[in-house]
C-alpha cells in the first residue's frame, strides 16, 4: 500500500546546504526509499530566481519519490501543512566569525519563521535547526512556537557526532559504520566536548572500547577534541565556504534516526532545548 507523502520544509533552500540537501530528501536518504515527499522550499526574495532554478533541477532529476515542490519566498505558504521543518536559512557564518557574531542577525529571522510554523504547520511537526548559532536559534523558535512540543524542536549536533566518528575511523583504519556510541556534550560550538568514553568499535573479535584500541589518551584528550571542535572553521579556511555537503548529510541522518529509530544498543545523537535556563546558559540534553 502506497504511503501518503510527507511535507518537508527546507528554509534557505537556494543556499549551499539547501542545494545539497533537497536532492537527498527527494531521493529518500532522509525518510527512506519507500516514503514519498513534497518539498517546501523557502528563501529570501533576492534568492527567488536561484530558488526557482533549484526547483527546475528537482523536476529535471525526475525523482520517483518527489510528489510535489513548493518554491516560495512567502513564509506562510512555505510553512503550511509541513510535517518536518529543516531550518537551514540564516545569516551565514564567514571566516573569522564566531557563532555569537551572527546571533543577533538571526533573531528576527527565527521569530518570523517560528510564528508561521506555530500557526500553519501540521500537528506534531518536527523541527531541526541547522543554521548557526543552532542552539540559540532553536531556543528562539521554541519561544515563538509554543504549541510545538519542545521535544519536537531539535538542533544539529549530528554533524559534530559524524565528524568524531570520522576521526576515530581514520585513526584506527576501520569502517566508520563500525564506530558506535560517541557522545557530543554541550553546544554546537567550539566549546563542545566529544566523548569517546562509551564508544566502541565492532571488530572481528567483537566490540572493543575505542580508548583501548586507540591506546593514546594524549591524542584522545587533546588533538582529537580540538579537531572536532574546530572542524567547521578548518573547512571554511580550506574551501572559503562552509561545510555544506557534510551538514546536509548529517541533517538527513538526524531526521532519519528520529523518524525510523536506532537500535537499542546505540545512542541517538539528537539534542533538544532544555527549559531550565536558571544557570544562565542554553542547556541541551539527549533526546531519548
Short mmCIF file of C-alpha atoms in Angstrom, two decimals:
data_model
loop_
_atom_site.label_atom_id
_atom_site.label_comp_id
_atom_site.label_asym_id
_atom_site.label_seq_id
_atom_site.Cartn_x
_atom_site.Cartn_y
_atom_site.Cartn_z
CA UNK A 1 0.00 0.00 0.00
CA UNK A 2 1.45 3.37 -1.04
CA UNK A 3 2.32 5.79 1.74
CA UNK A 4 0.95 9.32 1.89
CA UNK A 5 3.57 11.98 1.10
CA UNK A 6 5.31 13.75 3.96
CA UNK A 7 5.73 17.50 3.54
CA UNK A 8 9.29 18.62 4.28
CA UNK A 9 10.21 22.30 4.61
CA UNK A 10 13.76 23.44 3.89
CA UNK A 11 14.47 27.10 4.61
CA UNK A 12 17.38 28.77 2.87
CA UNK A 13 16.84 26.19 0.13
CA UNK A 14 18.72 28.12 -2.56
CA UNK A 15 21.85 28.27 -0.43
CA UNK A 16 24.75 25.86 -0.26
CA UNK A 17 23.36 23.48 2.32
CA UNK A 18 19.86 23.62 0.86
CA UNK A 19 21.16 22.87 -2.63
CA UNK A 20 22.97 19.78 -1.27
CA UNK A 21 20.07 18.75 0.98
CA UNK A 22 16.97 18.84 -1.22
CA UNK A 23 18.09 16.13 -3.68
CA UNK A 24 19.00 13.87 -0.75
CA UNK A 25 15.47 14.28 0.63
CA UNK A 26 13.92 13.72 -2.80
CA UNK A 27 15.99 10.55 -3.30
CA UNK A 28 14.85 9.02 0.00
CA UNK A 29 18.05 9.48 2.01
CA UNK A 30 16.19 11.24 4.82
CA UNK A 31 12.92 9.29 5.18
CA UNK A 32 13.52 6.04 3.35
CA UNK A 33 13.31 4.75 -0.20
CA UNK A 34 9.59 3.98 0.05
CA UNK A 35 8.44 7.32 1.54
CA UNK A 36 7.03 9.91 -0.93
CA UNK A 37 7.74 13.54 -0.12
CA UNK A 38 6.52 17.01 -1.06
CA UNK A 39 9.28 19.57 -0.74
CA UNK A 40 8.54 23.06 0.54
CA UNK A 41 11.48 25.37 -0.21
CA UNK A 42 11.74 28.85 1.31
CA UNK A 43 14.28 31.59 0.69
CA UNK A 44 14.51 35.37 0.79
CA UNK A 45 13.26 37.50 -2.15
CA UNK A 46 16.75 38.26 -3.54
CA UNK A 47 17.24 34.49 -3.93
CA UNK A 48 13.90 33.88 -5.66
CA UNK A 49 15.42 33.31 -9.11
CA UNK A 50 18.02 30.90 -7.77
CA UNK A 51 15.30 29.10 -5.80
CA UNK A 52 13.28 28.64 -8.97
CA UNK A 53 16.42 27.21 -10.58
CA UNK A 54 16.65 24.62 -7.80
CA UNK A 55 13.00 23.73 -8.41
CA UNK A 56 13.71 23.25 -12.11
CA UNK A 57 16.61 20.93 -11.32
CA UNK A 58 14.47 18.87 -8.97
CA UNK A 59 11.89 18.44 -11.73
CA UNK A 60 14.62 17.58 -14.25
CA UNK A 61 16.07 14.93 -11.93
CA UNK A 62 12.76 13.02 -12.09
CA UNK A 63 12.93 11.68 -8.55
CA UNK A 64 10.22 8.98 -8.23
CA UNK A 65 9.55 9.83 -4.57
CA UNK A 66 9.10 13.55 -5.17
CA UNK A 67 5.36 14.21 -5.43
CA UNK A 68 5.44 17.99 -5.48
CA UNK A 69 7.59 21.10 -4.99
CA UNK A 70 6.62 24.40 -3.40
CA UNK A 71 9.26 27.07 -4.03
CA UNK A 72 8.39 30.39 -2.40
CA UNK A 73 9.61 33.49 -0.62
CA UNK A 74 6.38 33.65 1.43
CA UNK A 75 6.90 32.19 4.89
CA UNK A 76 3.23 31.32 5.42
CA UNK A 77 2.98 29.43 2.13
CA UNK A 78 6.22 27.62 2.93
CA UNK A 79 5.11 26.52 6.41
CA UNK A 80 1.54 25.49 5.61
CA UNK A 81 0.93 21.81 6.34
CA UNK A 82 4.56 20.80 6.80
CA UNK A 83 5.36 17.70 8.84
CA UNK A 84 9.09 18.30 9.07
CA UNK A 85 10.92 21.63 9.07
CA UNK A 86 14.65 21.78 8.42
CA UNK A 87 15.72 25.30 9.30
CA UNK A 88 18.80 25.92 7.20
CA UNK A 89 18.25 29.59 6.41
CA UNK A 90 20.05 32.17 8.48
CA UNK A 91 22.76 34.79 8.35
CA UNK A 92 25.85 32.87 7.20
CA UNK A 93 28.93 32.48 9.30
CA UNK A 94 32.04 33.64 7.47
CA UNK A 95 35.75 33.10 8.01
CA UNK A 96 36.90 34.62 11.28
CA UNK A 97 33.37 34.87 12.72
CA UNK A 98 32.27 33.12 15.89
CA UNK A 99 28.68 31.91 16.22
CA UNK A 100 27.92 34.74 18.64
CA UNK A 101 28.68 37.21 15.84
CA UNK A 102 25.72 36.00 13.80
CA UNK A 103 23.34 35.58 16.72
CA UNK A 104 21.64 38.99 16.66
CA UNK A 105 21.11 38.82 12.90
CA UNK A 106 19.19 35.57 13.24
CA UNK A 107 16.73 36.65 15.92
CA UNK A 108 14.29 38.38 13.55
CA UNK A 109 14.52 35.53 11.03
CA UNK A 110 13.61 32.88 13.58
CA UNK A 111 10.85 34.91 15.17
CA UNK A 112 9.08 35.18 11.82
CA UNK A 113 9.53 31.56 10.83
CA UNK A 114 8.55 30.25 14.26
CA UNK A 115 5.34 32.27 14.20
CA UNK A 116 4.45 30.83 10.79
CA UNK A 117 5.13 27.27 11.92
CA UNK A 118 3.07 27.89 15.05
CA UNK A 119 0.05 28.91 13.01
CA UNK A 120 0.32 26.84 9.84
CA UNK A 121 2.44 23.68 10.27
CA UNK A 122 0.87 20.24 10.65
CA UNK A 123 0.18 18.91 14.11
CA UNK A 124 3.20 17.23 15.68
CA UNK A 125 5.57 18.96 13.24
CA UNK A 126 9.18 18.03 13.89
CA UNK A 127 11.79 20.77 13.61
CA UNK A 128 15.54 20.56 13.05
CA UNK A 129 17.54 23.79 13.32
CA UNK A 130 20.73 23.77 11.27
CA UNK A 131 21.61 27.47 10.92
CA UNK A 132 24.16 28.71 13.45
CA UNK A 133 24.07 29.51 16.28
CA UNK A 134 21.84 26.42 16.12
CA UNK A 135 21.24 26.12 19.84
CA UNK A 136 20.16 29.72 20.26
CA UNK A 137 18.08 29.68 17.09
CA UNK A 138 16.30 26.59 18.38
CA UNK A 139 15.58 28.35 21.66
CA UNK A 140 14.16 31.38 19.83
CA UNK A 141 11.99 29.11 17.71
CA UNK A 142 10.70 27.30 20.79
CA UNK A 143 9.72 30.57 22.42
CA UNK A 144 7.76 31.81 19.41
CA UNK A 145 6.15 28.48 18.53
CA UNK A 146 4.82 27.43 21.97
CA UNK A 147 2.28 24.94 20.62
CA UNK A 148 5.05 22.81 19.09
CA UNK A 149 6.22 20.32 21.68
CA UNK A 150 9.66 21.22 23.00
CA UNK A 151 10.73 17.64 22.26
CA UNK A 152 9.93 18.31 18.61
CA UNK A 153 12.42 21.17 18.38
CA UNK A 154 15.96 19.93 17.93
CA UNK A 155 19.23 21.24 16.56
CA UNK A 156 22.04 19.68 14.63
CA UNK A 157 24.70 18.03 16.73
CA UNK A 158 24.81 15.07 14.32
CA UNK A 159 27.42 16.88 12.23
CA UNK A 160 29.77 17.02 15.23
CA UNK A 161 28.95 13.39 16.01
CA UNK A 162 29.76 12.33 12.46
CA UNK A 163 32.97 14.34 12.50
CA UNK A 164 34.05 12.49 15.64
CA UNK A 165 33.19 9.14 14.06
CA UNK A 166 35.26 10.08 11.03
CA UNK A 167 38.30 10.98 13.12
CA UNK A 168 38.17 7.69 15.05
CA UNK A 169 37.62 5.73 11.82
CA UNK A 170 40.67 7.31 10.19
CA UNK A 171 42.83 6.88 13.28
CA UNK A 172 42.05 3.18 13.58
CA UNK A 173 41.69 2.48 9.85
CA UNK A 174 38.26 0.91 10.37
CA UNK A 175 34.90 1.40 8.68
CA UNK A 176 33.08 4.41 10.10
CA UNK A 177 29.92 2.28 10.40
CA UNK A 178 31.74 0.10 12.94
CA UNK A 179 32.31 3.01 15.36
CA UNK A 180 29.42 3.36 17.81
CA UNK A 181 28.25 5.50 20.73
CA UNK A 182 30.39 8.60 20.54
CA UNK A 183 28.71 11.42 22.51
CA UNK A 184 28.88 15.18 21.93
CA UNK A 185 28.32 17.15 25.13
CA UNK A 186 27.43 20.83 25.18
CA UNK A 187 26.53 23.32 22.50
CA UNK A 188 27.19 23.06 18.78
CA UNK A 189 30.18 25.38 19.10
CA UNK A 190 33.90 25.39 19.77
CA UNK A 191 33.21 24.65 23.46
CA UNK A 192 31.65 21.24 22.79
CA UNK A 193 33.18 18.07 24.25
CA UNK A 194 33.43 14.97 22.02
CA UNK A 195 33.32 12.00 24.41
CA UNK A 196 34.57 8.51 23.46
CA UNK A 197 34.43 7.00 26.96
CA UNK A 198 31.42 4.86 25.99
CA UNK A 199 32.39 4.42 22.35
CA UNK A 200 33.13 1.04 20.84
CA UNK A 201 34.34 -0.43 17.57
CA UNK A 202 32.97 -3.59 16.01
CA UNK A 203 35.96 -5.84 15.32
CA UNK A 204 36.26 -9.49 14.16
CA UNK A 205 36.86 -10.32 17.83
CA UNK A 206 33.75 -8.45 18.99
CA UNK A 207 33.15 -4.96 20.37
CA UNK A 208 36.19 -3.20 21.73
CA UNK A 209 36.38 0.15 23.56
CA UNK A 210 37.71 3.00 21.45
CA UNK A 211 40.16 4.05 24.16
CA UNK A 212 41.61 0.54 24.28
CA UNK A 213 42.08 0.37 20.52
CA UNK A 214 43.46 3.89 20.11
CA UNK A 215 45.79 3.36 23.08
CA UNK A 216 46.77 7.02 23.07
CA UNK A 217 44.99 9.07 25.72
CA UNK A 218 47.06 12.13 24.89
CA UNK A 219 45.65 12.19 21.34
CA UNK A 220 42.09 11.45 22.51
CA UNK A 221 42.22 14.15 25.18
CA UNK A 222 43.76 16.87 23.02
CA UNK A 223 44.12 16.72 19.23
CA UNK A 224 41.01 14.62 18.69
CA UNK A 225 38.85 17.03 20.72
CA UNK A 226 40.19 20.21 19.12
CA UNK A 227 39.93 18.73 15.61
CA UNK A 228 36.23 18.00 16.10
CA UNK A 229 35.60 21.35 17.81
CA UNK A 230 37.34 23.35 15.08
CA UNK A 231 36.42 21.25 12.04
CA UNK A 232 33.90 23.75 10.70
CA UNK A 233 36.41 26.60 10.87
CA UNK A 234 39.05 24.41 9.18
CA UNK A 235 36.70 23.65 6.30
CA UNK A 236 35.81 27.33 5.89
CA UNK A 237 39.55 28.12 5.74
CA UNK A 238 40.13 25.40 3.13
CA UNK A 239 37.04 25.96 0.94
CA UNK A 240 36.38 29.64 1.68
CA UNK A 241 32.83 28.33 2.14
CA UNK A 242 31.07 26.45 4.93
CA UNK A 243 30.71 22.67 5.23
CA UNK A 244 27.54 22.32 3.16
CA UNK A 245 27.81 18.73 1.97
CA UNK A 246 28.52 17.22 5.40
CA UNK A 247 25.88 19.41 7.07
CA UNK A 248 23.23 18.28 4.58
CA UNK A 249 24.17 14.63 5.00
CA UNK A 250 24.10 14.96 8.79
CA UNK A 251 20.67 16.61 8.69
CA UNK A 252 19.38 13.59 6.77
CA UNK A 253 20.97 11.25 9.32
CA UNK A 254 19.38 13.20 12.18
CA UNK A 255 15.84 13.13 10.76
CA UNK A 256 16.14 9.53 9.56
CA UNK A 257 17.09 8.24 13.01
CA UNK A 258 14.41 10.41 14.62
CA UNK A 259 11.70 9.01 12.35
CA UNK A 260 12.90 5.46 11.84
CA UNK A 261 14.75 4.88 15.12
CA UNK A 262 18.10 3.40 16.08
CA UNK A 263 18.98 0.02 17.61
CA UNK A 264 18.55 -0.06 21.39
CA UNK A 265 22.28 -0.51 21.90
CA UNK A 266 23.12 2.71 20.05
CA UNK A 267 22.92 6.27 21.40
CA UNK A 268 20.81 8.58 19.20
CA UNK A 269 22.81 11.78 18.59
CA UNK A 270 19.91 14.23 18.88
CA UNK A 271 19.67 17.18 21.26
CA UNK A 272 16.70 19.21 22.42
CA UNK A 273 16.34 22.51 24.23
CA UNK A 274 16.01 22.19 27.99
CA UNK A 275 13.54 24.58 29.62
CA UNK A 276 15.73 25.09 32.69
CA UNK A 277 17.78 28.18 31.90
CA UNK A 278 18.48 29.02 35.55
CA UNK A 279 22.24 28.51 35.16
CA UNK A 280 22.47 31.30 32.62
CA UNK A 281 23.46 29.02 29.75
CA UNK A 282 21.50 27.30 27.00
CA UNK A 283 21.50 23.68 28.15
CA UNK A 284 20.68 20.72 25.97
CA UNK A 285 20.06 17.07 26.70
CA UNK A 286 19.93 13.76 24.90
CA UNK A 287 16.53 13.31 23.36
CA UNK A 288 15.91 9.70 24.34
#
